[in-house]
Amino acid sequence: MASHKHSLLVVEDEEATRALITTYFRNEGFLVTACEDGMSARLEISSREFDVVLMDVNLPDDDGFEVLREVRANYPSTPVIMVTS
């Protein structure tokens, strides 16, 4: 029986932080999609559902809370973790 790999969308504009998060979760067995901005995140969100979203509040082209509203509108049960640094 094959186990289900959880899908994670990482939205983080800082390249080093995005790479660190992506590597960590891939090593933990997640299927990770990483985006650097709100527009890329919106495209990913519109194309498929993720098991969880980890998103920076401050994005270079968008407000993370606006992207959160879109996730909630399309996938209300998807957990979203908002982070900032």
mmCIF file of N, CA and C in Angstrom:
data_model
loop_
_atom_site.group_PDB
_atom_site.id
_atom_site.type_symbol
_atom_site.label_atom_id
_atom_site.label_comp_id
_atom_site.label_asym_id
_atom_site.label_seq_id
_atom_site.Cartn_x
_atom_site.Cartn_y
_atom_site.Cartn_z
ATOM 1 N N MET A 1 0.845 -1.171 0.000
ATOM 2 C CA MET A 1 0.000 0.000 0.000
ATOM 3 C C MET A 1 0.897 1.243 0.000
ATOM 4 N N ALA A 2 0.724 2.086 -0.983
ATOM 5 C CA ALA A 2 1.529 3.310 -1.076
ATOM 6 C C ALA A 2 0.982 4.355 -0.118
ATOM 7 N N SER A 3 1.888 5.043 0.538
ATOM 8 C CA SER A 3 1.442 6.087 1.456
ATOM 9 C C SER A 3 1.260 7.395 0.696
ATOM 10 N N HIS A 4 0.331 8.185 1.151
ATOM 11 C CA HIS A 4 0.054 9.484 0.538
ATOM 12 C C HIS A 4 1.084 10.496 1.004
ATOM 13 N N LYS A 5 1.736 11.154 0.060
ATOM 14 C CA LYS A 5 2.646 12.242 0.422
ATOM 15 C C LYS A 5 1.823 13.515 0.490
ATOM 16 N N HIS A 6 1.972 14.233 1.577
ATOM 17 C CA HIS A 6 1.235 15.479 1.739
ATOM 18 C C HIS A 6 1.842 16.562 0.864
ATOM 19 N N SER A 7 0.978 17.365 0.268
ATOM 20 C CA SER A 7 1.442 18.448 -0.598
ATOM 21 C C SER A 7 1.464 19.757 0.189
ATOM 22 N N LEU A 8 2.533 20.499 -0.011
ATOM 23 C CA LEU A 8 2.757 21.753 0.707
ATOM 24 C C LEU A 8 3.085 22.840 -0.295
ATOM 25 N N LEU A 9 2.408 23.964 -0.181
ATOM 26 C CA LEU A 9 2.748 25.150 -0.967
ATOM 27 C C LEU A 9 3.481 26.110 -0.051
ATOM 28 N N VAL A 10 4.719 26.444 -0.412
ATOM 29 C CA VAL A 10 5.529 27.405 0.332
ATOM 30 C C VAL A 10 5.556 28.696 -0.471
ATOM 31 N N VAL A 11 5.150 29.802 0.164
ATOM 32 C CA VAL A 11 5.172 31.109 -0.490
ATOM 33 C C VAL A 11 6.068 32.012 0.348
ATOM 34 N N GLU A 12 7.258 32.260 -0.156
ATOM 35 C CA GLU A 12 8.274 33.026 0.579
ATOM 36 C C GLU A 12 9.150 33.761 -0.428
ATOM 37 N N ASP A 13 9.284 35.072 -0.266
ATOM 38 C CA ASP A 13 10.054 35.850 -1.238
ATOM 39 C C ASP A 13 11.561 35.796 -1.017
ATOM 40 N N GLU A 14 12.006 35.523 0.186
ATOM 41 C CA GLU A 14 13.447 35.449 0.448
ATOM 42 C C GLU A 14 13.967 34.080 0.017
ATOM 43 N N GLU A 15 14.867 34.094 -0.965
ATOM 44 C CA GLU A 15 15.333 32.852 -1.588
ATOM 45 C C GLU A 15 15.942 31.869 -0.595
ATOM 46 N N ALA A 16 16.797 32.348 0.294
ATOM 47 C CA ALA A 16 17.457 31.448 1.250
ATOM 48 C C ALA A 16 16.445 30.799 2.193
ATOM 49 N N THR A 17 15.491 31.573 2.660
ATOM 50 C CA THR A 17 14.457 31.043 3.557
ATOM 51 C C THR A 17 13.580 30.043 2.822
ATOM 52 N N ARG A 18 13.192 30.386 1.595
ATOM 53 C CA ARG A 18 12.368 29.486 0.782
ATOM 54 C C ARG A 18 13.097 28.160 0.550
ATOM 55 N N ALA A 19 14.383 28.228 0.226
ATOM 56 C CA ALA A 19 15.168 27.012 -0.018
ATOM 57 C C ALA A 19 15.284 26.161 1.244
ATOM 58 N N LEU A 20 15.501 26.800 2.380
ATOM 59 C CA LEU A 20 15.618 26.085 3.653
ATOM 60 C C LEU A 20 14.318 25.353 3.992
ATOM 61 N N ILE A 21 13.205 26.062 3.889
ATOM 62 C CA ILE A 21 11.901 25.462 4.191
ATOM 63 C C ILE A 21 11.600 24.324 3.223
ATOM 64 N N THR A 22 11.843 24.567 1.944
ATOM 65 C CA THR A 22 11.576 23.559 0.919
ATOM 66 C C THR A 22 12.397 22.295 1.159
ATOM 67 N N THR A 23 13.675 22.458 1.411
ATOM 68 C CA THR A 23 14.553 21.308 1.653
ATOM 69 C C THR A 23 14.111 20.527 2.883
ATOM 70 N N TYR A 24 13.809 21.245 3.954
ATOM 71 C CA TYR A 24 13.389 20.577 5.188
ATOM 72 C C TYR A 24 12.154 19.703 4.942
ATOM 73 N N PHE A 25 11.123 20.282 4.337
ATOM 74 C CA PHE A 25 9.881 19.531 4.171
ATOM 75 C C PHE A 25 10.008 18.420 3.128
ATOM 76 N N ARG A 26 10.813 18.615 2.108
ATOM 77 C CA ARG A 26 11.056 17.519 1.158
ATOM 78 C C ARG A 26 11.745 16.357 1.856
ATOM 79 N N ASN A 27 12.702 16.669 2.718
ATOM 80 C CA ASN A 27 13.384 15.616 3.481
ATOM 81 C C ASN A 27 12.436 14.892 4.431
ATOM 82 N N GLU A 28 11.371 15.571 4.832
ATOM 83 C CA GLU A 28 10.360 14.964 5.704
ATOM 84 C C GLU A 28 9.294 14.207 4.913
ATOM 85 N N GLY A 29 9.426 14.174 3.585
ATOM 86 C CA GLY A 29 8.512 13.395 2.763
ATOM 87 C C GLY A 29 7.373 14.155 2.120
ATOM 88 N N PHE A 30 7.359 15.466 2.230
ATOM 89 C CA PHE A 30 6.303 16.271 1.612
ATOM 90 C C PHE A 30 6.589 16.482 0.127
ATOM 91 N N LEU A 31 5.540 16.636 -0.650
ATOM 92 C CA LEU A 31 5.651 17.108 -2.024
ATOM 93 C C LEU A 31 5.537 18.626 -1.953
ATOM 94 N N VAL A 32 6.619 19.331 -2.215
ATOM 95 C CA VAL A 32 6.673 20.774 -1.994
ATOM 96 C C VAL A 32 6.661 21.523 -3.320
ATOM 97 N N THR A 33 5.800 22.524 -3.387
ATOM 98 C CA THR A 33 5.810 23.501 -4.467
ATOM 99 C C THR A 33 6.175 24.822 -3.825
ATOM 100 N N ALA A 34 7.160 25.508 -4.381
ATOM 101 C CA ALA A 34 7.628 26.763 -3.787
ATOM 102 C C ALA A 34 7.403 27.921 -4.751
ATOM 103 N N CYS A 35 6.922 29.031 -4.198
ATOM 104 C CA CYS A 35 6.677 30.252 -4.965
ATOM 105 C C CYS A 35 7.350 31.422 -4.274
ATOM 106 N N GLU A 36 7.756 32.413 -5.079
ATOM 107 C CA GLU A 36 8.428 33.570 -4.508
ATOM 108 C C GLU A 36 7.543 34.799 -4.390
ATOM 109 N N ASP A 37 6.331 34.736 -4.928
ATOM 110 C CA ASP A 37 5.476 35.922 -4.883
ATOM 111 C C ASP A 37 4.001 35.528 -4.930
ATOM 112 N N GLY A 38 3.167 36.525 -4.731
ATOM 113 C CA GLY A 38 1.735 36.295 -4.687
ATOM 114 C C GLY A 38 1.150 35.820 -6.000
ATOM 115 N N MET A 39 1.630 36.373 -7.115
ATOM 116 C CA MET A 39 1.096 35.981 -8.413
ATOM 117 C C MET A 39 1.355 34.497 -8.686
ATOM 118 N N SER A 40 2.564 34.033 -8.413
ATOM 119 C CA SER A 40 2.882 32.610 -8.596
ATOM 120 C C SER A 40 2.027 31.741 -7.679
ATOM 121 N N ALA A 41 1.845 32.196 -6.448
ATOM 122 C CA ALA A 41 1.021 31.444 -5.498
ATOM 123 C C ALA A 41 -0.415 31.348 -5.989
ATOM 124 N N ARG A 42 -0.955 32.450 -6.493
ATOM 125 C CA ARG A 42 -2.331 32.439 -7.001
ATOM 126 C C ARG A 42 -2.485 31.459 -8.163
ATOM 127 N N LEU A 43 -1.485 31.399 -9.044
ATOM 128 C CA LEU A 43 -1.529 30.447 -10.163
ATOM 129 C C LEU A 43 -1.532 29.009 -9.656
ATOM 130 N N GLU A 44 -0.678 28.716 -8.684
ATOM 131 C CA GLU A 44 -0.628 27.361 -8.124
ATOM 132 C C GLU A 44 -1.939 27.008 -7.425
ATOM 133 N N ILE A 45 -2.461 27.945 -6.649
ATOM 134 C CA ILE A 45 -3.702 27.714 -5.909
ATOM 135 C C ILE A 45 -4.869 27.482 -6.862
ATOM 136 N N SER A 46 -4.869 28.183 -7.992
ATOM 137 C CA SER A 46 -5.971 28.028 -8.941
ATOM 138 C C SER A 46 -5.890 26.716 -9.715
ATOM 139 N N SER A 47 -4.710 26.092 -9.732
ATOM 140 C CA SER A 47 -4.549 24.881 -10.537
ATOM 141 C C SER A 47 -4.741 23.585 -9.752
ATOM 142 N N ARG A 48 -4.604 23.647 -8.422
ATOM 143 C CA ARG A 48 -4.765 22.422 -7.632
ATOM 144 C C ARG A 48 -4.889 22.744 -6.146
ATOM 145 N N GLU A 49 -5.317 21.734 -5.423
ATOM 146 C CA GLU A 49 -5.470 21.866 -3.970
ATOM 147 C C GLU A 49 -4.212 21.340 -3.275
ATOM 148 N N PHE A 50 -3.825 22.004 -2.199
ATOM 149 C CA PHE A 50 -2.685 21.584 -1.386
ATOM 150 C C PHE A 50 -3.198 21.127 -0.029
ATOM 151 N N ASP A 51 -2.435 20.248 0.617
ATOM 152 C CA ASP A 51 -2.806 19.795 1.954
ATOM 153 C C ASP A 51 -2.568 20.883 2.990
ATOM 154 N N VAL A 52 -1.562 21.716 2.749
ATOM 155 C CA VAL A 52 -1.257 22.826 3.659
ATOM 156 C C VAL A 52 -0.500 23.903 2.881
ATOM 157 N N VAL A 53 -0.684 25.151 3.307
ATOM 158 C CA VAL A 53 0.012 26.294 2.708
ATOM 159 C C VAL A 53 0.796 26.993 3.811
ATOM 160 N N LEU A 54 2.062 27.261 3.546
ATOM 161 C CA LEU A 54 2.931 28.020 4.450
ATOM 162 C C LEU A 54 3.301 29.293 3.702
ATOM 163 N N MET A 55 2.827 30.450 4.193
ATOM 164 C CA MET A 55 2.945 31.675 3.407
ATOM 165 C C MET A 55 3.439 32.857 4.226
ATOM 166 N N ASP A 56 4.356 33.592 3.623
ATOM 167 C CA ASP A 56 4.854 34.837 4.194
ATOM 168 C C ASP A 56 3.750 35.890 4.100
ATOM 169 N N VAL A 57 3.621 36.701 5.114
ATOM 170 C CA VAL A 57 2.641 37.784 5.109
ATOM 171 C C VAL A 57 3.063 38.875 4.129
ATOM 172 N N ASN A 58 4.344 39.197 4.125
ATOM 173 C CA ASN A 58 4.865 40.301 3.307
ATOM 174 C C ASN A 58 5.471 39.768 2.020
ATOM 175 N N LEU A 59 4.730 39.916 0.932
ATOM 176 C CA LEU A 59 5.196 39.474 -0.376
ATOM 177 C C LEU A 59 5.518 40.698 -1.227
ATOM 178 N N PRO A 60 6.452 40.569 -2.164
ATOM 179 C CA PRO A 60 6.880 41.746 -2.921
ATOM 180 C C PRO A 60 5.797 42.336 -3.815
ATOM 181 N N ASP A 61 4.874 41.517 -4.278
ATOM 182 C CA ASP A 61 3.868 41.994 -5.226
ATOM 183 C C ASP A 61 2.445 41.905 -4.692
ATOM 184 N N ASP A 62 2.289 41.474 -3.461
ATOM 185 C CA ASP A 62 0.946 41.193 -2.962
ATOM 186 C C ASP A 62 0.954 41.181 -1.442
ATOM 187 N N ASP A 63 -0.214 41.261 -0.874
ATOM 188 C CA ASP A 63 -0.397 41.119 0.565
ATOM 189 C C ASP A 63 -0.747 39.654 0.825
ATOM 190 N N GLY A 64 0.012 39.003 1.679
ATOM 191 C CA GLY A 64 -0.241 37.604 1.979
ATOM 192 C C GLY A 64 -1.662 37.340 2.446
ATOM 193 N N PHE A 65 -2.270 38.308 3.126
ATOM 194 C CA PHE A 65 -3.643 38.119 3.596
ATOM 195 C C PHE A 65 -4.641 38.127 2.438
ATOM 196 N N GLU A 66 -4.321 38.834 1.351
ATOM 197 C CA GLU A 66 -5.182 38.791 0.161
ATOM 198 C C GLU A 66 -5.107 37.412 -0.488
ATOM 199 N N VAL A 67 -3.912 36.852 -0.556
ATOM 200 C CA VAL A 67 -3.755 35.497 -1.095
ATOM 201 C C VAL A 67 -4.471 34.499 -0.182
ATOM 202 N N LEU A 68 -4.387 34.710 1.125
ATOM 203 C CA LEU A 68 -5.100 33.863 2.084
ATOM 204 C C LEU A 68 -6.600 33.865 1.798
ATOM 205 N N ARG A 69 -7.166 35.028 1.515
ATOM 206 C CA ARG A 69 -8.597 35.103 1.204
ATOM 207 C C ARG A 69 -8.943 34.241 -0.016
ATOM 208 N N GLU A 70 -8.049 34.238 -1.002
ATOM 209 C CA GLU A 70 -8.287 33.421 -2.192
ATOM 210 C C GLU A 70 -8.221 31.928 -1.856
ATOM 211 N N VAL A 71 -7.269 31.542 -1.035
ATOM 212 C CA VAL A 71 -7.189 30.143 -0.597
ATOM 213 C C VAL A 71 -8.483 29.774 0.119
ATOM 214 N N ARG A 72 -8.925 30.613 1.035
ATOM 215 C CA ARG A 72 -10.146 30.349 1.809
ATOM 216 C C ARG A 72 -11.375 30.257 0.907
ATOM 217 N N ALA A 73 -11.428 31.097 -0.128
ATOM 218 C CA ALA A 73 -12.579 31.082 -1.035
ATOM 219 C C ALA A 73 -12.637 29.779 -1.836
ATOM 220 N N ASN A 74 -11.485 29.283 -2.258
ATOM 221 C CA ASN A 74 -11.439 28.088 -3.098
ATOM 222 C C ASN A 74 -11.338 26.789 -2.307
ATOM 223 N N TYR A 75 -10.615 26.813 -1.200
ATOM 224 C CA TYR A 75 -10.358 25.606 -0.412
ATOM 225 C C TYR A 75 -10.503 25.929 1.075
ATOM 226 N N PRO A 76 -11.717 26.094 1.559
ATOM 227 C CA PRO A 76 -11.921 26.558 2.936
ATOM 228 C C PRO A 76 -11.353 25.647 4.021
ATOM 229 N N SER A 77 -11.140 24.377 3.725
ATOM 230 C CA SER A 77 -10.628 23.479 4.767
ATOM 231 C C SER A 77 -9.105 23.322 4.733
ATOM 232 N N THR A 78 -8.430 23.960 3.780
ATOM 233 C CA THR A 78 -6.972 23.847 3.695
ATOM 234 C C THR A 78 -6.315 24.664 4.800
ATOM 235 N N PRO A 79 -5.484 24.041 5.628
ATOM 236 C CA PRO A 79 -4.770 24.794 6.667
ATOM 237 C C PRO A 79 -3.754 25.743 6.032
ATOM 238 N N VAL A 80 -3.703 26.959 6.555
ATOM 239 C CA VAL A 80 -2.745 27.960 6.087
ATOM 240 C C VAL A 80 -1.985 28.482 7.296
ATOM 241 N N ILE A 81 -0.662 28.431 7.209
ATOM 242 C CA ILE A 81 0.205 28.964 8.256
ATOM 243 C C ILE A 81 0.827 30.233 7.708
ATOM 244 N N MET A 82 0.537 31.355 8.351
ATOM 245 C CA MET A 82 1.078 32.651 7.935
ATOM 246 C C MET A 82 2.296 32.959 8.799
ATOM 247 N N VAL A 83 3.395 33.375 8.152
ATOM 248 C CA VAL A 83 4.627 33.688 8.874
ATOM 249 C C VAL A 83 5.151 35.047 8.423
ATOM 250 N N THR A 84 5.973 35.652 9.270
ATOM 251 C CA THR A 84 6.659 36.883 8.905
ATOM 252 C C THR A 84 7.946 36.957 9.710
ATOM 253 N N SER A 85 8.885 37.695 9.166
ATOM 254 C CA SER A 85 10.153 37.846 9.887
ATOM 255 C C SER A 85 10.697 39.244 9.696
#
